[in-house]
Coordinates of C-alpha atoms in Angstrom, one line a residue:
X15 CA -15.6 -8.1 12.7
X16 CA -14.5 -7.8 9.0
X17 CA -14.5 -4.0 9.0
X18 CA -14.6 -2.6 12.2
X19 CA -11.9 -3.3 15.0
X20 CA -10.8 -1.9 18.1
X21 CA -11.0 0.1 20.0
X22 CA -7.2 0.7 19.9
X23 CA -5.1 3.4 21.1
X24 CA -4.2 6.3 18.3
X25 CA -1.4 8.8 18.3
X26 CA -3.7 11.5 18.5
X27 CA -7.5 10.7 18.8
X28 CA -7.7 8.5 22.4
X29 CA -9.6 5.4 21.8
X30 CA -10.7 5.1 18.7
X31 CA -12.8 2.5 17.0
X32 CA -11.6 1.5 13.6
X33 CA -13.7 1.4 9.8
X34 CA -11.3 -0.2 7.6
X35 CA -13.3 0.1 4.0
X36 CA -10.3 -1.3 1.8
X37 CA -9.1 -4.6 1.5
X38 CA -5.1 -5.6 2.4
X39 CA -3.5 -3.5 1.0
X40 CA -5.4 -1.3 -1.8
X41 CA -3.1 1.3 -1.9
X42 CA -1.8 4.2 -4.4
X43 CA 1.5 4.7 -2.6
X44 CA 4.2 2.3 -1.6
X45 CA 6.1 4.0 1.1
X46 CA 9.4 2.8 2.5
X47 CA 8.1 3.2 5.8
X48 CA 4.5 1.3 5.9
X49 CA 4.0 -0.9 8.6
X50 CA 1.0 -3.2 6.4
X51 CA 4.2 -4.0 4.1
X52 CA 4.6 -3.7 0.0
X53 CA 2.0 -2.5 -2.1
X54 CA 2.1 -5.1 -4.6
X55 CA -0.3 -3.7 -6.9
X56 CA -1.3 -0.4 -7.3
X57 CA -5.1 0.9 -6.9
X58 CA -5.7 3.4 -8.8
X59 CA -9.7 4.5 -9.1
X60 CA -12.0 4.1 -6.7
X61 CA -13.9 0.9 -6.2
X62 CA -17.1 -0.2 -3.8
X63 CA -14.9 -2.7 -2.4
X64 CA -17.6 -3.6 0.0
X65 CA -21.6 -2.4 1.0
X66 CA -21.5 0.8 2.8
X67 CA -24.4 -1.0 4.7
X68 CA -22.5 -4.2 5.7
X69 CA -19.9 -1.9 7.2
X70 CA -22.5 0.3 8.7
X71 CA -23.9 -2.6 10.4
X72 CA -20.7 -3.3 11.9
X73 CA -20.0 -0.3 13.2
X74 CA -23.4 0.0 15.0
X75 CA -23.1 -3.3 16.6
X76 CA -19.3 -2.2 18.0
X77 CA -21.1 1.0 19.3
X78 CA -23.7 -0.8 21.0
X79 CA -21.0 -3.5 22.7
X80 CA -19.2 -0.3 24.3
X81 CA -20.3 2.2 27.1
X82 CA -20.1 5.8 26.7
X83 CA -16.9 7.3 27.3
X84 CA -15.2 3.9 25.9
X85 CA -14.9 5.4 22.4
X86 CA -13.4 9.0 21.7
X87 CA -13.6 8.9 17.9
X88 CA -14.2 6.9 15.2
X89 CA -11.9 6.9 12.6
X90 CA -12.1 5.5 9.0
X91 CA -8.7 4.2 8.1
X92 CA -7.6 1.6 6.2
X93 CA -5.6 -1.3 5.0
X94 CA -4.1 0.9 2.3
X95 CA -5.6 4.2 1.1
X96 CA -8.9 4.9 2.8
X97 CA -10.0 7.3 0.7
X98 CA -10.1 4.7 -2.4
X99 CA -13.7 3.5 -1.4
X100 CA -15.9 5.2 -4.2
X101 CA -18.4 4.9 -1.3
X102 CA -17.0 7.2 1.6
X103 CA -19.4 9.8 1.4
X104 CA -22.1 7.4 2.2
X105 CA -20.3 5.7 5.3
X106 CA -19.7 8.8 6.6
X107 CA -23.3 10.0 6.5
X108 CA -24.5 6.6 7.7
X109 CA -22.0 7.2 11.0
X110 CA -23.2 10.7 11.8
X111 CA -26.8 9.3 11.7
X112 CA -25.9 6.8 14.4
X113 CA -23.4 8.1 16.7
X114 CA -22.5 11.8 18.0
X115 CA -18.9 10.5 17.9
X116 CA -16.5 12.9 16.0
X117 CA -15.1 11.0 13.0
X118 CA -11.7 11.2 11.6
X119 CA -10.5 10.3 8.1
X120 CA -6.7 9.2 7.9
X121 CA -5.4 9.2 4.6
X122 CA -2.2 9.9 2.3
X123 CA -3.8 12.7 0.7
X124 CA -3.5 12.0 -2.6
X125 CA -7.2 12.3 -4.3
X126 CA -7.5 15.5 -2.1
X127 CA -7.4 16.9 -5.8
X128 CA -10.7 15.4 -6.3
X129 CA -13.4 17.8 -6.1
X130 CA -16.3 15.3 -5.5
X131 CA -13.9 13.5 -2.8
X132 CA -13.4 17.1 -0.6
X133 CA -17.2 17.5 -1.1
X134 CA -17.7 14.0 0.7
X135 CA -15.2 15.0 3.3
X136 CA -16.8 17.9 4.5
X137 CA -19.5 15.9 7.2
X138 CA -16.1 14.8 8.9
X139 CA -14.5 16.3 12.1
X140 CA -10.8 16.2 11.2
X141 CA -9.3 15.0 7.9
X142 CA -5.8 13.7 8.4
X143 CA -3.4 13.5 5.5
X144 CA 0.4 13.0 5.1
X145 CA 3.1 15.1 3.6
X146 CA 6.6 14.0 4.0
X147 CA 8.3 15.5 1.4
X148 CA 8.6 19.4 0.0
X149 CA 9.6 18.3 -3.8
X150 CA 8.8 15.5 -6.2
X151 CA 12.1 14.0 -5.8
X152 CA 11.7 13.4 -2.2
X153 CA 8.5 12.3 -2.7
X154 CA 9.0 9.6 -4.9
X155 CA 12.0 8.5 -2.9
X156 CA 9.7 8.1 0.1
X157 CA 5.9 7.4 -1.0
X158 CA 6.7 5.4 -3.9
X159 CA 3.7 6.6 -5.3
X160 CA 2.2 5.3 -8.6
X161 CA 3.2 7.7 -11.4
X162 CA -0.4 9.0 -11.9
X163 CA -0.1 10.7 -8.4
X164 CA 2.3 13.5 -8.5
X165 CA 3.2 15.7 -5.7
X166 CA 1.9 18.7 -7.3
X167 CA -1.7 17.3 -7.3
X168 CA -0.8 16.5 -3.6
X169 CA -0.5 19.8 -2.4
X170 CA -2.8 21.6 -4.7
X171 CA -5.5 18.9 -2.9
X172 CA -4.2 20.1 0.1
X173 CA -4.7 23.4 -0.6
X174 CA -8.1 23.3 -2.3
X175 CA -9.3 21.2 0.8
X176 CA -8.4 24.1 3.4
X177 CA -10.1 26.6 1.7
X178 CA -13.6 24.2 1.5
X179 CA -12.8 22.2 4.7
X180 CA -14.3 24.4 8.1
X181 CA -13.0 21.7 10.6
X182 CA -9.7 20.2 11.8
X183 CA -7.0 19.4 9.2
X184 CA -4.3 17.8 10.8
X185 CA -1.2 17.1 8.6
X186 CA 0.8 14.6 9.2
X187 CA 4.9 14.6 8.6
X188 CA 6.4 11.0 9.1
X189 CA 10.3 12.0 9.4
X190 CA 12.9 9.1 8.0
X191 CA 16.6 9.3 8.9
X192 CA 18.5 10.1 6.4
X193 CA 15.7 11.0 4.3
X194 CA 13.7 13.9 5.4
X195 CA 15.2 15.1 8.7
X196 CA 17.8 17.7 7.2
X197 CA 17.6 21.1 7.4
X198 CA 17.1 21.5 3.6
X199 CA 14.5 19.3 3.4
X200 CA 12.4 20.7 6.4
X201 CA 12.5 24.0 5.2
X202 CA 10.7 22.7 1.9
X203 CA 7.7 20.4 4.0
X204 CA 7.7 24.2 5.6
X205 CA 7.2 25.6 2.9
X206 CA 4.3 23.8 1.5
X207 CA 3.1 23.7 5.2
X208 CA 2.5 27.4 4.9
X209 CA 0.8 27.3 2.1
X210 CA -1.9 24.7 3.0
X211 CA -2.2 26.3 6.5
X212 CA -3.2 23.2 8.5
X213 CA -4.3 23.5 11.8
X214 CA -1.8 21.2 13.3
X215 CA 1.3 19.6 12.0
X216 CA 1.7 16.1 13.7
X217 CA 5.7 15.1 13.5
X218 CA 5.4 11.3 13.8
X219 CA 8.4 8.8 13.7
X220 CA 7.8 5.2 12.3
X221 CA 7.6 3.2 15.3
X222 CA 6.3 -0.3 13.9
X223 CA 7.5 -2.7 11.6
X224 CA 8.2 -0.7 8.5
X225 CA 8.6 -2.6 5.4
X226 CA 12.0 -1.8 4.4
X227 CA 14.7 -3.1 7.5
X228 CA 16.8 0.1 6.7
X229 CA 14.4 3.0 7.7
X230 CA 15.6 4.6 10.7
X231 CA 13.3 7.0 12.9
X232 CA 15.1 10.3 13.4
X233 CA 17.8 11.1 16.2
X234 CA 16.7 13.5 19.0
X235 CA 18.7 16.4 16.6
X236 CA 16.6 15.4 13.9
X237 CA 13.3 15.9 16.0
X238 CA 14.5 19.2 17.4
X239 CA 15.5 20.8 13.8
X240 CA 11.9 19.2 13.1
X241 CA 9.9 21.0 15.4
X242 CA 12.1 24.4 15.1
X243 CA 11.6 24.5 11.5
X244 CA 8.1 23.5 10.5
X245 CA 6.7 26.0 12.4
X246 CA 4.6 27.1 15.5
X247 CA 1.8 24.8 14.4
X248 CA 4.0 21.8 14.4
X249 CA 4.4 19.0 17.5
X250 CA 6.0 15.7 17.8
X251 CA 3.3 13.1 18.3
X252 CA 4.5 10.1 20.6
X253 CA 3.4 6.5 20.3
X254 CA 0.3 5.7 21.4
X255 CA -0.3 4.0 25.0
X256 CA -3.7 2.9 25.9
X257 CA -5.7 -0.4 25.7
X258 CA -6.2 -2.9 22.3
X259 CA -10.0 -3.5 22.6
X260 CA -9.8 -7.5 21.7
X261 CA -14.0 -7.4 22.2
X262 CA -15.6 -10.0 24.0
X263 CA -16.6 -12.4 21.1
X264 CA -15.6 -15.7 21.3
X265 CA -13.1 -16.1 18.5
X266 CA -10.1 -14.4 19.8
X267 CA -8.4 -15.1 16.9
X268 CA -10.4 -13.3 14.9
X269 CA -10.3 -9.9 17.1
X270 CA -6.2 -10.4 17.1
X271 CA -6.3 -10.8 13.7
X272 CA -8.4 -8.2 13.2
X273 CA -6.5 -5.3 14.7
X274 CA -3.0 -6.4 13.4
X275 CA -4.3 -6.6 9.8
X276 CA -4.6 -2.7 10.2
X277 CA -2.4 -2.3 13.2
X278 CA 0.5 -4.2 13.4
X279 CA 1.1 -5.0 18.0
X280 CA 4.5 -5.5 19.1
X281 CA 4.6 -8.8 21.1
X282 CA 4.3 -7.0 24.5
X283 CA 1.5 -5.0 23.5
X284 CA -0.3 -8.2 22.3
X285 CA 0.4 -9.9 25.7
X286 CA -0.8 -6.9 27.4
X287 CA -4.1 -6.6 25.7
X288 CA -4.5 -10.6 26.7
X289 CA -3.7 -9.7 30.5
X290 CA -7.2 -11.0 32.0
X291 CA -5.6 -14.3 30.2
X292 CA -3.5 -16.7 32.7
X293 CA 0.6 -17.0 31.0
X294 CA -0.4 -20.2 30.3
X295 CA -3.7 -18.8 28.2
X296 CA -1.3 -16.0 26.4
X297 CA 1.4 -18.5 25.5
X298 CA -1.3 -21.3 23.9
X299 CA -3.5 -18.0 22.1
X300 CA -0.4 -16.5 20.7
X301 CA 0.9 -20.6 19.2
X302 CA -2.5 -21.0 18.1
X303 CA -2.4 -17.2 16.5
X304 CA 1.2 -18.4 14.5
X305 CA -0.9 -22.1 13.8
X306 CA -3.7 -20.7 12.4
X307 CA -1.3 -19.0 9.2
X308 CA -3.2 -15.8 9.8
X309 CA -0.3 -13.9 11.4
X310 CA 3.6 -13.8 11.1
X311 CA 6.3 -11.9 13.7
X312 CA 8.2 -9.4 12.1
X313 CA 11.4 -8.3 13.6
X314 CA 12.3 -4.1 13.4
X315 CA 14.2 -2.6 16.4
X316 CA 14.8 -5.6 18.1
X317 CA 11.6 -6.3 18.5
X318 CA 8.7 -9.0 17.7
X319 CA 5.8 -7.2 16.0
X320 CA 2.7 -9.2 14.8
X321 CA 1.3 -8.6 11.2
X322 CA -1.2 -10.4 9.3
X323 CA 0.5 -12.9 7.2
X324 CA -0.8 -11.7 3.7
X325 CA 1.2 -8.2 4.6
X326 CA 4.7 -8.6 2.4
X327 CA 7.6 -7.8 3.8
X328 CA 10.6 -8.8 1.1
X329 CA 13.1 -11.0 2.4
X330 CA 11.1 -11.9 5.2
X331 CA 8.5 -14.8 4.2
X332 CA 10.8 -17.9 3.5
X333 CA 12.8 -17.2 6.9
X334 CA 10.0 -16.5 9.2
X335 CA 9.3 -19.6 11.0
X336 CA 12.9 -19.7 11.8
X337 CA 12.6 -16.4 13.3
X338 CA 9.1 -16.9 15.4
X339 CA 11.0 -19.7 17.2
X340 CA 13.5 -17.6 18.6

């Protein structure tokens, strides 16, 4: 489906079933660490990109293809910044009107300052935003954001949303060697951590293809000064295991293409989701996946991830044939 994909494993909500609202990849920010590649151009106001009701639609006919207990939330998050669908408020209503499913929002947090946006938030279970950086130095070294979105309106968003918001914020701190792991730069995320009071602090480490080849995750010191110093709330989050939902449509393509457009697989995950396939099956989908000019292999960590081919990773495009056949 064009909107809806999954379910796939998350970090920290079980199996949950994807609403991507934004096209590839609508985005404010351009961080060095984004596994859906460069932002190439900036979005800046929000946009009906599609019908609330066309994605609605899609999301009730993924809910009725799954049994209960196959779906733990439903989680709107997207190719770029969720949160730049002018019609979020609506999808999220339509959602609670169709499902008891809790629903998530995952989102970079910057148009938290947004009065009417919080307001639209508020029907949600969890909100999930990012802050990776205690100054604007830092975060313009990391996010890349477009110059509109400063981190002082990041935080004050932050802030406002945690005295209006009653239910789980959940912040999210991607650490980057060399960048953010240092004790000086942990005590300022700490800092601001205190003053939004989230409920949880989710320490992640960028563990598929980021765009740029030279971000690192943090060594095991760097995750331990983490979790001493932002505080009791704060836990490292591990990659997520479970099951890629691939559906049972016809057009596997479509379902591959579908998660890795939002969700880039390594190569063994792929395979793995395909297991009910014979080798000979995996080997002929995964040939006709790199035919079809829907997908390209990225290599990070000495490994094979697959991305949707319009996500743009410099330096990579005019060599990447050469590297799929390795």
């Amino acid at each position: 489906m064009k909107h809806v994909y999954g379910p796939v494993p998350s970090r920290r909500l079980g199996q949950s079933l994807g609403i991507d609202p934004v096209p590839l990849k609508t985005c404010n920010w351009n961080c060095v660490y984004c596994q859906l590649g460069r932002t190439r151009h900036f979005a800046v106001e929000r946009e009906n990109f599609y019908e609330p009701q066309e994605i609605l639609d899609q999301v009730q006919e993924a809910l009725d293809a799954h049994k209960p207990g196959e779906i733990d939330w439903i989680t709107f998050v997207g190719s770029g910044e969720t949160t730049l669908h002018s019609g979020l408020g609506q999808l999220i209503q339509g959602v609670k009107a169709i499902t008891d499913l809790p629903v998530a929002v995952i989102t970079n947090g910057s148009l938290l300052y947004q009065a009417d946006l919080r307001n639209e938030l508020k029907l949600t279970n969890a909100v999930l935003p990012t802050l990776d950086a205690g100054n604007a130095e830092l975060y313009r070294k990391i996010n890349r954001p477009h110059p509109q979105f400063t981190f002082e309106r990041l935080v004050q968003g932050m802030i406002a949303l945690r005295k209006e918001y009653d239910n789980f914020l959940w912040l999210e701190v991607m650490l980057v060697q060399g960048l953010n792991d240092s004790e000086e730069s942990l005590a300022e995320i700490a800092y601001w951590i205190e003053k939004i009071k989230p409920d949880e602090v989710h320490i992640v480490q960028p563990t598929r293809p980021p765009v740029e080849k030279w971000v690192k995750p943090p060594d095991d010191e760097g995750l331990i000064r983490a979790q001493a110093i932002l505080g009791e709330v704060a836990s490292l989050v591990m990659p997520a295991v479970g099951k890629f939902d691939l559906g049972s449509g016809s057009d596997l393509i479509e379902a591959i293409v579908g998660i890795i457009t939002r969700h880039p697989m390594r190569e063994s995950e792929l395979v793995s989701a395909l297991e009910h396939w014979s080798p000979e099956a995996v080997q002929s989908t995964l040939q006709k996946l790199e035919d079809s000019g829907q997908a390209q292999v990225i290599n990070r960590y000495e490994e094979r991830f697959w991305s949707a081919s319009s996500a743009y990773y410099p330096n990579h495009q005019q060599n990447n044939h050469d590297q799929n056949q390795r």
